[in-house]
């Protein structure tokens, strides 16, 4: 099993959710996050004063899936979240050793 964490632009969330659902991903966790990378934020004007916005709003999507779905999930996220502009985000893939569904005690792929 693998855990995929994707940091994407907020307005792309619905497209990513739908694309992951189409390949059989049944659940996900979504967090509203702020951060920056090479983009380094931007400046805004408020009441005549310019100030730096260092942390930009993003959405972090987390899914735990079977190994055989990983490449399909990555492709779905990339295809639906890419705008071609700076700040499109990142995808991180990590190994998951064990998953337990608290309600039933099911483990690993049965629990996801």
PDB file of N, CA and C in Angstrom, residues 3-112:
ATOM      1  N   UNK A   3       0.780   5.723   0.360  1.00  0.00           N
ATOM      2  CA  UNK A   3       0.064   6.948   0.700  1.00  0.00           C
ATOM      3  C   UNK A   3       0.501   8.009  -0.291  1.00  0.00           C
ATOM      4  N   UNK A   4      -0.472   8.613  -0.942  1.00  0.00           N
ATOM      5  CA  UNK A   4      -0.195   9.706  -1.873  1.00  0.00           C
ATOM      6  C   UNK A   4      -0.674  10.985  -1.222  1.00  0.00           C
ATOM      7  N   UNK A   5       0.230  11.947  -1.111  1.00  0.00           N
ATOM      8  CA  UNK A   5      -0.104  13.277  -0.627  1.00  0.00           C
ATOM      9  C   UNK A   5       0.113  14.238  -1.787  1.00  0.00           C
ATOM     10  N   UNK A   6      -0.913  14.964  -2.143  1.00  0.00           N
ATOM     11  CA  UNK A   6      -0.830  15.918  -3.238  1.00  0.00           C
ATOM     12  C   UNK A   6      -1.171  17.302  -2.719  1.00  0.00           C
ATOM     13  N   UNK A   7      -0.287  18.249  -2.989  1.00  0.00           N
ATOM     14  CA  UNK A   7      -0.529  19.659  -2.663  1.00  0.00           C
ATOM     15  C   UNK A   7      -0.942  20.319  -3.969  1.00  0.00           C
ATOM     16  N   UNK A   8      -2.179  20.822  -4.016  1.00  0.00           N
ATOM     17  CA  UNK A   8      -2.714  21.371  -5.259  1.00  0.00           C
ATOM     18  C   UNK A   8      -3.359  22.732  -5.019  1.00  0.00           C
ATOM     19  N   UNK A   9      -3.688  23.404  -6.118  1.00  0.00           N
ATOM     20  CA  UNK A   9      -4.428  24.661  -6.018  1.00  0.00           C
ATOM     21  C   UNK A   9      -5.865  24.357  -5.595  1.00  0.00           C
ATOM     22  N   UNK A  10      -6.434  25.179  -4.715  1.00  0.00           N
ATOM     23  CA  UNK A  10      -7.768  24.888  -4.176  1.00  0.00           C
ATOM     24  C   UNK A  10      -8.866  24.705  -5.217  1.00  0.00           C
ATOM     25  N   UNK A  11      -8.829  25.470  -6.287  1.00  0.00           N
ATOM     26  CA  UNK A  11      -9.913  25.383  -7.270  1.00  0.00           C
ATOM     27  C   UNK A  11      -9.858  24.100  -8.101  1.00  0.00           C
ATOM     28  N   UNK A  12      -8.803  23.311  -7.945  1.00  0.00           N
ATOM     29  CA  UNK A  12      -8.675  22.041  -8.665  1.00  0.00           C
ATOM     30  C   UNK A  12      -9.169  20.848  -7.847  1.00  0.00           C
ATOM     31  N   UNK A  13      -9.575  21.063  -6.601  1.00  0.00           N
ATOM     32  CA  UNK A  13      -9.947  19.965  -5.716  1.00  0.00           C
ATOM     33  C   UNK A  13     -11.080  19.107  -6.268  1.00  0.00           C
ATOM     34  N   UNK A  14     -12.150  19.705  -6.732  1.00  0.00           N
ATOM     35  CA  UNK A  14     -13.288  18.929  -7.229  1.00  0.00           C
ATOM     36  C   UNK A  14     -12.900  18.055  -8.419  1.00  0.00           C
ATOM     37  N   UNK A  15     -12.069  18.595  -9.311  1.00  0.00           N
ATOM     38  CA  UNK A  15     -11.624  17.820 -10.472  1.00  0.00           C
ATOM     39  C   UNK A  15     -10.781  16.619 -10.037  1.00  0.00           C
ATOM     40  N   UNK A  16      -9.889  16.836  -9.074  1.00  0.00           N
ATOM     41  CA  UNK A  16      -9.034  15.757  -8.582  1.00  0.00           C
ATOM     42  C   UNK A  16      -9.874  14.701  -7.874  1.00  0.00           C
ATOM     43  N   UNK A  17     -10.799  15.133  -7.039  1.00  0.00           N
ATOM     44  CA  UNK A  17     -11.671  14.190  -6.321  1.00  0.00           C
ATOM     45  C   UNK A  17     -12.446  13.318  -7.303  1.00  0.00           C
ATOM     46  N   UNK A  18     -12.991  13.934  -8.322  1.00  0.00           N
ATOM     47  CA  UNK A  18     -13.760  13.196  -9.318  1.00  0.00           C
ATOM     48  C   UNK A  18     -12.879  12.212 -10.098  1.00  0.00           C
ATOM     49  N   UNK A  19     -11.696  12.649 -10.489  1.00  0.00           N
ATOM     50  CA  UNK A  19     -10.786  11.784 -11.242  1.00  0.00           C
ATOM     51  C   UNK A  19     -10.335  10.588 -10.411  1.00  0.00           C
ATOM     52  N   UNK A  20     -10.055  10.809  -9.132  1.00  0.00           N
ATOM     53  CA  UNK A  20      -9.667   9.698  -8.258  1.00  0.00           C
ATOM     54  C   UNK A  20     -10.833   8.737  -8.040  1.00  0.00           C
ATOM     55  N   UNK A  21     -12.026   9.264  -7.909  1.00  0.00           N
ATOM     56  CA  UNK A  21     -13.209   8.424  -7.778  1.00  0.00           C
ATOM     57  C   UNK A  21     -13.429   7.555  -9.012  1.00  0.00           C
ATOM     58  N   UNK A  22     -13.139   8.107 -10.181  1.00  0.00           N
ATOM     59  CA  UNK A  22     -13.311   7.372 -11.438  1.00  0.00           C
ATOM     60  C   UNK A  22     -12.385   6.161 -11.540  1.00  0.00           C
ATOM     61  N   UNK A  23     -11.224   6.198 -10.869  1.00  0.00           N
ATOM     62  CA  UNK A  23     -10.312   5.046 -10.938  1.00  0.00           C
ATOM     63  C   UNK A  23     -10.497   4.094  -9.758  1.00  0.00           C
ATOM     64  N   UNK A  24     -11.454   4.403  -8.875  1.00  0.00           N
ATOM     65  CA  UNK A  24     -11.773   3.482  -7.793  1.00  0.00           C
ATOM     66  C   UNK A  24     -11.260   3.858  -6.419  1.00  0.00           C
ATOM     67  N   UNK A  25     -10.806   5.092  -6.244  1.00  0.00           N
ATOM     68  CA  UNK A  25     -10.382   5.543  -4.912  1.00  0.00           C
ATOM     69  C   UNK A  25     -11.647   5.874  -4.126  1.00  0.00           C
ATOM     70  N   UNK A  26     -11.845   5.171  -2.993  1.00  0.00           N
ATOM     71  CA  UNK A  26     -13.092   5.299  -2.235  1.00  0.00           C
ATOM     72  C   UNK A  26     -13.092   6.394  -1.188  1.00  0.00           C
ATOM     73  N   UNK A  27     -11.938   6.792  -0.707  1.00  0.00           N
ATOM     74  CA  UNK A  27     -11.906   7.794   0.343  1.00  0.00           C
ATOM     75  C   UNK A  27     -10.645   8.627   0.287  1.00  0.00           C
ATOM     76  N   UNK A  28     -10.714   9.774   0.894  1.00  0.00           N
ATOM     77  CA  UNK A  28      -9.558  10.661   0.940  1.00  0.00           C
ATOM     78  C   UNK A  28      -9.712  11.623   2.108  1.00  0.00           C
ATOM     79  N   UNK A  29      -8.611  12.201   2.488  1.00  0.00           N
ATOM     80  CA  UNK A  29      -8.601  13.242   3.509  1.00  0.00           C
ATOM     81  C   UNK A  29      -8.103  14.511   2.843  1.00  0.00           C
ATOM     82  N   UNK A  30      -8.760  15.621   3.139  1.00  0.00           N
ATOM     83  CA  UNK A  30      -8.400  16.904   2.538  1.00  0.00           C
ATOM     84  C   UNK A  30      -8.148  17.916   3.642  1.00  0.00           C
ATOM     85  N   UNK A  31      -7.045  18.645   3.510  1.00  0.00           N
ATOM     86  CA  UNK A  31      -6.697  19.700   4.455  1.00  0.00           C
ATOM     87  C   UNK A  31      -6.519  21.004   3.688  1.00  0.00           C
ATOM     88  N   UNK A  32      -6.984  22.095   4.274  1.00  0.00           N
ATOM     89  CA  UNK A  32      -6.634  23.408   3.744  1.00  0.00           C
ATOM     90  C   UNK A  32      -5.304  23.786   4.368  1.00  0.00           C
ATOM     91  N   UNK A  33      -4.312  24.067   3.529  1.00  0.00           N
ATOM     92  CA  UNK A  33      -2.970  24.362   4.022  1.00  0.00           C
ATOM     93  C   UNK A  33      -2.463  25.643   3.372  1.00  0.00           C
ATOM     94  N   UNK A  34      -1.371  26.151   3.895  1.00  0.00           N
ATOM     95  CA  UNK A  34      -0.702  27.306   3.309  1.00  0.00           C
ATOM     96  C   UNK A  34       0.772  26.984   3.178  1.00  0.00           C
ATOM     97  N   UNK A  35       1.393  27.495   2.158  1.00  0.00           N
ATOM     98  CA  UNK A  35       2.814  27.233   1.980  1.00  0.00           C
ATOM     99  C   UNK A  35       3.359  27.978   0.781  1.00  0.00           C
ATOM    100  N   UNK A  36       4.629  27.744   0.534  1.00  0.00           N
ATOM    101  CA  UNK A  36       5.248  28.308  -0.660  1.00  0.00           C
ATOM    102  C   UNK A  36       6.426  27.441  -1.060  1.00  0.00           C
ATOM    103  N   UNK A  37       6.771  27.539  -2.317  1.00  0.00           N
ATOM    104  CA  UNK A  37       7.933  26.851  -2.859  1.00  0.00           C
ATOM    105  C   UNK A  37       8.715  27.860  -3.658  1.00  0.00           C
ATOM    106  N   UNK A  38       9.001  27.511  -4.877  1.00  0.00           N
ATOM    107  CA  UNK A  38       9.731  28.442  -5.753  1.00  0.00           C
ATOM    108  C   UNK A  38       8.916  29.691  -6.037  1.00  0.00           C
ATOM    109  N   UNK A  39       7.613  29.579  -5.876  1.00  0.00           N
ATOM    110  CA  UNK A  39       6.698  30.684  -6.137  1.00  0.00           C
ATOM    111  C   UNK A  39       6.975  31.875  -5.209  1.00  0.00           C
ATOM    112  N   UNK A  40       7.365  31.602  -3.989  1.00  0.00           N
ATOM    113  CA  UNK A  40       7.770  32.606  -2.994  1.00  0.00           C
ATOM    114  C   UNK A  40       6.700  33.613  -2.607  1.00  0.00           C
ATOM    115  N   UNK A  41       5.436  33.326  -2.823  1.00  0.00           N
ATOM    116  CA  UNK A  41       4.387  34.251  -2.411  1.00  0.00           C
ATOM    117  C   UNK A  41       4.221  35.393  -3.396  1.00  0.00           C
ATOM    118  N   UNK A  42       3.513  36.429  -2.963  1.00  0.00           N
ATOM    119  CA  UNK A  42       3.273  37.591  -3.817  1.00  0.00           C
ATOM    120  C   UNK A  42       2.954  38.804  -2.951  1.00  0.00           C
ATOM    121  N   UNK A  43       2.908  39.975  -3.569  1.00  0.00           N
ATOM    122  CA  UNK A  43       2.570  41.189  -2.821  1.00  0.00           C
ATOM    123  C   UNK A  43       1.124  41.574  -3.099  1.00  0.00           C
ATOM    124  N   UNK A  44       0.470  42.153  -2.098  1.00  0.00           N
ATOM    125  CA  UNK A  44      -0.897  42.637  -2.242  1.00  0.00           C
ATOM    126  C   UNK A  44      -0.970  44.064  -1.719  1.00  0.00           C
ATOM    127  N   UNK A  45      -2.008  44.755  -2.129  1.00  0.00           N
ATOM    128  CA  UNK A  45      -2.223  46.129  -1.714  1.00  0.00           C
ATOM    129  C   UNK A  45      -3.431  46.173  -0.797  1.00  0.00           C
ATOM    130  N   UNK A  46      -3.285  46.769   0.398  1.00  0.00           N
ATOM    131  CA  UNK A  46      -4.395  46.900   1.340  1.00  0.00           C
ATOM    132  C   UNK A  46      -4.370  48.302   1.911  1.00  0.00           C
ATOM    133  N   UNK A  47      -5.443  49.064   1.653  1.00  0.00           N
ATOM    134  CA  UNK A  47      -5.565  50.450   2.113  1.00  0.00           C
ATOM    135  C   UNK A  47      -4.333  51.284   1.772  1.00  0.00           C
ATOM    136  N   UNK A  48      -3.879  51.101   0.559  1.00  0.00           N
ATOM    137  CA  UNK A  48      -2.759  51.890   0.084  1.00  0.00           C
ATOM    138  C   UNK A  48      -1.386  51.380   0.474  1.00  0.00           C
ATOM    139  N   UNK A  49      -1.331  50.386   1.310  1.00  0.00           N
ATOM    140  CA  UNK A  49      -0.036  49.840   1.740  1.00  0.00           C
ATOM    141  C   UNK A  49       0.197  48.487   1.068  1.00  0.00           C
ATOM    142  N   UNK A  50       1.408  48.297   0.589  1.00  0.00           N
ATOM    143  CA  UNK A  50       1.778  47.032  -0.035  1.00  0.00           C
ATOM    144  C   UNK A  50       2.372  46.111   1.021  1.00  0.00           C
ATOM    145  N   UNK A  51       1.971  44.854   1.009  1.00  0.00           N
ATOM    146  CA  UNK A  51       2.538  43.902   1.955  1.00  0.00           C
ATOM    147  C   UNK A  51       2.748  42.560   1.263  1.00  0.00           C
ATOM    148  N   UNK A  52       3.648  41.776   1.825  1.00  0.00           N
ATOM    149  CA  UNK A  52       4.030  40.484   1.248  1.00  0.00           C
ATOM    150  C   UNK A  52       3.162  39.370   1.822  1.00  0.00           C
ATOM    151  N   UNK A  53       2.606  38.550   0.956  1.00  0.00           N
ATOM    152  CA  UNK A  53       1.878  37.357   1.356  1.00  0.00           C
ATOM    153  C   UNK A  53       2.827  36.188   1.089  1.00  0.00           C
ATOM    154  N   UNK A  54       3.457  35.687   2.168  1.00  0.00           N
ATOM    155  CA  UNK A  54       4.459  34.634   2.016  1.00  0.00           C
ATOM    156  C   UNK A  54       3.844  33.260   1.792  1.00  0.00           C
ATOM    157  N   UNK A  55       2.763  32.968   2.477  1.00  0.00           N
ATOM    158  CA  UNK A  55       2.169  31.647   2.411  1.00  0.00           C
ATOM    159  C   UNK A  55       0.903  31.693   1.567  1.00  0.00           C
ATOM    160  N   UNK A  56       0.887  30.878   0.529  1.00  0.00           N
ATOM    161  CA  UNK A  56      -0.240  30.864  -0.392  1.00  0.00           C
ATOM    162  C   UNK A  56      -1.198  29.728  -0.027  1.00  0.00           C
ATOM    163  N   UNK A  57      -2.505  29.940  -0.193  1.00  0.00           N
ATOM    164  CA  UNK A  57      -3.466  28.886   0.143  1.00  0.00           C
ATOM    165  C   UNK A  57      -3.378  27.729  -0.845  1.00  0.00           C
ATOM    166  N   UNK A  58      -3.332  26.521  -0.308  1.00  0.00           N
ATOM    167  CA  UNK A  58      -3.297  25.294  -1.105  1.00  0.00           C
ATOM    168  C   UNK A  58      -4.215  24.280  -0.448  1.00  0.00           C
ATOM    169  N   UNK A  59      -4.403  23.159  -1.101  1.00  0.00           N
ATOM    170  CA  UNK A  59      -5.169  22.048  -0.556  1.00  0.00           C
ATOM    171  C   UNK A  59      -4.265  20.823  -0.583  1.00  0.00           C
ATOM    172  N   UNK A  60      -4.278  20.085   0.530  1.00  0.00           N
ATOM    173  CA  UNK A  60      -3.508  18.843   0.605  1.00  0.00           C
ATOM    174  C   UNK A  60      -4.493  17.678   0.592  1.00  0.00           C
ATOM    175  N   UNK A  61      -4.341  16.819  -0.399  1.00  0.00           N
ATOM    176  CA  UNK A  61      -5.187  15.641  -0.556  1.00  0.00           C
ATOM    177  C   UNK A  61      -4.360  14.423  -0.167  1.00  0.00           C
ATOM    178  N   UNK A  62      -4.893  13.577   0.712  1.00  0.00           N
ATOM    179  CA  UNK A  62      -4.199  12.358   1.120  1.00  0.00           C
ATOM    180  C   UNK A  62      -5.071  11.155   0.802  1.00  0.00           C
ATOM    181  N   UNK A  63      -4.476  10.158   0.140  1.00  0.00           N
ATOM    182  CA  UNK A  63      -5.166   8.902  -0.127  1.00  0.00           C
ATOM    183  C   UNK A  63      -4.216   7.749   0.165  1.00  0.00           C
ATOM    184  N   UNK A  64      -4.754   6.676   0.703  1.00  0.00           N
ATOM    185  CA  UNK A  64      -3.998   5.442   0.888  1.00  0.00           C
ATOM    186  C   UNK A  64      -4.629   4.417  -0.039  1.00  0.00           C
ATOM    187  N   UNK A  65      -3.804   3.862  -0.926  1.00  0.00           N
ATOM    188  CA  UNK A  65      -4.328   2.969  -1.958  1.00  0.00           C
ATOM    189  C   UNK A  65      -3.437   1.756  -2.149  1.00  0.00           C
ATOM    190  N   UNK A  66      -3.983   0.763  -2.834  1.00  0.00           N
ATOM    191  CA  UNK A  66      -3.227  -0.444  -3.173  1.00  0.00           C
ATOM    192  C   UNK A  66      -2.134  -0.082  -4.177  1.00  0.00           C
ATOM    193  N   UNK A  67      -1.034  -0.820  -4.124  1.00  0.00           N
ATOM    194  CA  UNK A  67       0.115  -0.551  -4.998  1.00  0.00           C
ATOM    195  C   UNK A  67      -0.256  -0.493  -6.475  1.00  0.00           C
ATOM    196  N   UNK A  68      -1.191  -1.342  -6.898  1.00  0.00           N
ATOM    197  CA  UNK A  68      -1.512  -1.398  -8.326  1.00  0.00           C
ATOM    198  C   UNK A  68      -2.264  -0.164  -8.830  1.00  0.00           C
ATOM    199  N   UNK A  69      -2.786   0.664  -7.933  1.00  0.00           N
ATOM    200  CA  UNK A  69      -3.496   1.888  -8.345  1.00  0.00           C
ATOM    201  C   UNK A  69      -2.626   3.138  -8.321  1.00  0.00           C
ATOM    202  N   UNK A  70      -1.402   3.012  -7.842  1.00  0.00           N
ATOM    203  CA  UNK A  70      -0.572   4.198  -7.616  1.00  0.00           C
ATOM    204  C   UNK A  70      -0.335   5.002  -8.890  1.00  0.00           C
ATOM    205  N   UNK A  71       0.100   4.361  -9.950  1.00  0.00           N
ATOM    206  CA  UNK A  71       0.405   5.107 -11.181  1.00  0.00           C
ATOM    207  C   UNK A  71      -0.838   5.751 -11.773  1.00  0.00           C
ATOM    208  N   UNK A  72      -1.974   5.040 -11.723  1.00  0.00           N
ATOM    209  CA  UNK A  72      -3.229   5.617 -12.213  1.00  0.00           C
ATOM    210  C   UNK A  72      -3.616   6.841 -11.389  1.00  0.00           C
ATOM    211  N   UNK A  73      -3.437   6.753 -10.079  1.00  0.00           N
ATOM    212  CA  UNK A  73      -3.790   7.877  -9.202  1.00  0.00           C
ATOM    213  C   UNK A  73      -2.890   9.074  -9.468  1.00  0.00           C
ATOM    214  N   UNK A  74      -1.592   8.829  -9.621  1.00  0.00           N
ATOM    215  CA  UNK A  74      -0.668   9.921  -9.916  1.00  0.00           C
ATOM    216  C   UNK A  74      -1.037  10.585 -11.232  1.00  0.00           C
ATOM    217  N   UNK A  75      -1.299   9.769 -12.270  1.00  0.00           N
ATOM    218  CA  UNK A  75      -1.681  10.328 -13.571  1.00  0.00           C
ATOM    219  C   UNK A  75      -2.962  11.145 -13.463  1.00  0.00           C
ATOM    220  N   UNK A  76      -3.936  10.648 -12.711  1.00  0.00           N
ATOM    221  CA  UNK A  76      -5.207  11.364 -12.552  1.00  0.00           C
ATOM    222  C   UNK A  76      -5.000  12.709 -11.868  1.00  0.00           C
ATOM    223  N   UNK A  77      -4.165  12.727 -10.827  1.00  0.00           N
ATOM    224  CA  UNK A  77      -3.903  13.983 -10.111  1.00  0.00           C
ATOM    225  C   UNK A  77      -3.179  14.966 -11.007  1.00  0.00           C
ATOM    226  N   UNK A  78      -2.144  14.495 -11.692  1.00  0.00           N
ATOM    227  CA  UNK A  78      -1.365  15.389 -12.559  1.00  0.00           C
ATOM    228  C   UNK A  78      -2.231  15.959 -13.677  1.00  0.00           C
ATOM    229  N   UNK A  79      -2.987  15.090 -14.343  1.00  0.00           N
ATOM    230  CA  UNK A  79      -3.798  15.543 -15.475  1.00  0.00           C
ATOM    231  C   UNK A  79      -4.871  16.550 -15.066  1.00  0.00           C
ATOM    232  N   UNK A  80      -5.460  16.362 -13.894  1.00  0.00           N
ATOM    233  CA  UNK A  80      -6.562  17.244 -13.500  1.00  0.00           C
ATOM    234  C   UNK A  80      -6.114  18.488 -12.751  1.00  0.00           C
ATOM    235  N   UNK A  81      -4.914  18.478 -12.173  1.00  0.00           N
ATOM    236  CA  UNK A  81      -4.500  19.646 -11.391  1.00  0.00           C
ATOM    237  C   UNK A  81      -3.489  20.537 -12.109  1.00  0.00           C
ATOM    238  N   UNK A  82      -2.964  20.101 -13.214  1.00  0.00           N
ATOM    239  CA  UNK A  82      -1.953  20.898 -13.932  1.00  0.00           C
ATOM    240  C   UNK A  82      -2.605  22.067 -14.660  1.00  0.00           C
ATOM    241  N   UNK A  83      -2.075  23.268 -14.385  1.00  0.00           N
ATOM    242  CA  UNK A  83      -2.492  24.460 -15.130  1.00  0.00           C
ATOM    243  C   UNK A  83      -1.376  24.926 -16.052  1.00  0.00           C
ATOM    244  N   UNK A  84      -0.165  24.446 -15.793  1.00  0.00           N
ATOM    245  CA  UNK A  84       0.986  24.883 -16.577  1.00  0.00           C
ATOM    246  C   UNK A  84       1.630  26.137 -16.030  1.00  0.00           C
ATOM    247  N   UNK A  85       1.093  26.627 -14.917  1.00  0.00           N
ATOM    248  CA  UNK A  85       1.637  27.839 -14.304  1.00  0.00           C
ATOM    249  C   UNK A  85       2.340  27.481 -13.004  1.00  0.00           C
ATOM    250  N   UNK A  86       3.189  28.370 -12.549  1.00  0.00           N
ATOM    251  CA  UNK A  86       3.922  28.145 -11.311  1.00  0.00           C
ATOM    252  C   UNK A  86       2.946  27.959 -10.153  1.00  0.00           C
ATOM    253  N   UNK A  87       3.290  27.057  -9.239  1.00  0.00           N
ATOM    254  CA  UNK A  87       2.446  26.822  -8.073  1.00  0.00           C
ATOM    255  C   UNK A  87       1.427  25.715  -8.245  1.00  0.00           C
ATOM    256  N   UNK A  88       1.560  24.888  -9.290  1.00  0.00           N
ATOM    257  CA  UNK A  88       0.609  23.785  -9.504  1.00  0.00           C
ATOM    258  C   UNK A  88       0.674  22.743  -8.397  1.00  0.00           C
ATOM    259  N   UNK A  89       1.805  22.625  -7.706  1.00  0.00           N
ATOM    260  CA  UNK A  89       1.870  21.742  -6.549  1.00  0.00           C
ATOM    261  C   UNK A  89       2.874  20.619  -6.666  1.00  0.00           C
ATOM    262  N   UNK A  90       2.748  19.673  -5.744  1.00  0.00           N
ATOM    263  CA  UNK A  90       3.656  18.536  -5.648  1.00  0.00           C
ATOM    264  C   UNK A  90       2.863  17.292  -5.266  1.00  0.00           C
ATOM    265  N   UNK A  91       3.446  16.124  -5.585  1.00  0.00           N
ATOM    266  CA  UNK A  91       2.889  14.838  -5.170  1.00  0.00           C
ATOM    267  C   UNK A  91       3.993  14.075  -4.452  1.00  0.00           C
ATOM    268  N   UNK A  92       3.651  13.525  -3.282  1.00  0.00           N
ATOM    269  CA  UNK A  92       4.586  12.716  -2.501  1.00  0.00           C
ATOM    270  C   UNK A  92       3.986  11.320  -2.350  1.00  0.00           C
ATOM    271  N   UNK A  93       4.802  10.297  -2.551  1.00  0.00           N
ATOM    272  CA  UNK A  93       4.349   8.910  -2.418  1.00  0.00           C
ATOM    273  C   UNK A  93       5.217   8.225  -1.371  1.00  0.00           C
ATOM    274  N   UNK A  94       4.568   7.625  -0.367  1.00  0.00           N
ATOM    275  CA  UNK A  94       5.296   6.927   0.695  1.00  0.00           C
ATOM    276  C   UNK A  94       4.675   5.551   0.929  1.00  0.00           C
ATOM    277  N   UNK A  95       5.492   4.662   1.476  1.00  0.00           N
ATOM    278  CA  UNK A  95       5.016   3.320   1.818  1.00  0.00           C
ATOM    279  C   UNK A  95       4.186   3.362   3.096  1.00  0.00           C
ATOM    280  N   UNK A  96       3.162   2.505   3.140  1.00  0.00           N
ATOM    281  CA  UNK A  96       2.337   2.338   4.335  1.00  0.00           C
ATOM    282  C   UNK A  96       2.529   0.902   4.811  1.00  0.00           C
ATOM    283  N   UNK A  97       2.916   0.742   6.048  1.00  0.00           N
ATOM    284  CA  UNK A  97       3.155  -0.597   6.592  1.00  0.00           C
ATOM    285  C   UNK A  97       1.871  -1.296   7.000  1.00  0.00           C
ATOM    286  N   UNK A  98       0.949  -0.557   7.616  1.00  0.00           N
ATOM    287  CA  UNK A  98      -0.233  -1.201   8.180  1.00  0.00           C
ATOM    288  C   UNK A  98      -1.368  -0.198   8.285  1.00  0.00           C
ATOM    289  N   UNK A  99      -2.578  -0.659   8.012  1.00  0.00           N
ATOM    290  CA  UNK A  99      -3.789   0.149   8.164  1.00  0.00           C
ATOM    291  C   UNK A  99      -4.791  -0.679   8.955  1.00  0.00           C
ATOM    292  N   UNK A 100      -5.470  -0.047   9.902  1.00  0.00           N
ATOM    293  CA  UNK A 100      -6.480  -0.730  10.705  1.00  0.00           C
ATOM    294  C   UNK A 100      -7.745   0.113  10.720  1.00  0.00           C
ATOM    295  N   UNK A 101      -8.865  -0.486  10.364  1.00  0.00           N
ATOM    296  CA  UNK A 101     -10.151   0.202  10.471  1.00  0.00           C
ATOM    297  C   UNK A 101     -10.615   0.034  11.913  1.00  0.00           C
ATOM    298  N   UNK A 102     -10.780   1.116  12.601  1.00  0.00           N
ATOM    299  CA  UNK A 102     -11.082   1.091  14.032  1.00  0.00           C
ATOM    300  C   UNK A 102     -12.409   0.382  14.314  1.00  0.00           C
ATOM    301  N   UNK A 103     -13.443   0.670  13.536  1.00  0.00           N
ATOM    302  CA  UNK A 103     -14.771   0.118  13.799  1.00  0.00           C
ATOM    303  C   UNK A 103     -14.814  -1.398  13.720  1.00  0.00           C
ATOM    304  N   UNK A 104     -14.182  -1.975  12.702  1.00  0.00           N
ATOM    305  CA  UNK A 104     -14.315  -3.412  12.461  1.00  0.00           C
ATOM    306  C   UNK A 104     -13.077  -4.230  12.786  1.00  0.00           C
ATOM    307  N   UNK A 105     -11.938  -3.562  12.898  1.00  0.00           N
ATOM    308  CA  UNK A 105     -10.689  -4.285  13.109  1.00  0.00           C
ATOM    309  C   UNK A 105     -10.068  -4.814  11.832  1.00  0.00           C
ATOM    310  N   UNK A 106     -10.688  -4.542  10.688  1.00  0.00           N
ATOM    311  CA  UNK A 106     -10.107  -4.967   9.403  1.00  0.00           C
ATOM    312  C   UNK A 106      -8.736  -4.339   9.240  1.00  0.00           C
ATOM    313  N   UNK A 107      -7.872  -5.048   8.529  1.00  0.00           N
ATOM    314  CA  UNK A 107      -6.514  -4.550   8.362  1.00  0.00           C
ATOM    315  C   UNK A 107      -6.106  -4.467   6.901  1.00  0.00           C
ATOM    316  N   UNK A 108      -5.143  -3.592   6.671  1.00  0.00           N
ATOM    317  CA  UNK A 108      -4.487  -3.386   5.390  1.00  0.00           C
ATOM    318  C   UNK A 108      -5.476  -3.073   4.278  1.00  0.00           C
ATOM    319  N   UNK A 109      -5.403  -3.750   3.127  1.00  0.00           N
ATOM    320  CA  UNK A 109      -6.251  -3.369   1.994  1.00  0.00           C
ATOM    321  C   UNK A 109      -7.740  -3.526   2.298  1.00  0.00           C
ATOM    322  N   UNK A 110      -8.100  -4.444   3.193  1.00  0.00           N
ATOM    323  CA  UNK A 110      -9.504  -4.573   3.589  1.00  0.00           C
ATOM    324  C   UNK A 110      -9.979  -3.334   4.351  1.00  0.00           C
ATOM    325  N   UNK A 111      -9.062  -2.642   4.979  1.00  0.00           N
ATOM    326  CA  UNK A 111      -9.412  -1.478   5.783  1.00  0.00           C
ATOM    327  C   UNK A 111      -9.518  -0.196   4.966  1.00  0.00           C
ATOM    328  N   UNK A 112      -8.983  -0.211   3.745  1.00  0.00           N
ATOM    329  CA  UNK A 112      -9.083   0.991   2.926  1.00  0.00           C
ATOM    330  C   UNK A 112     -10.184   0.831   1.916  1.00  0.00           C
TER     331      UNK A 112
END
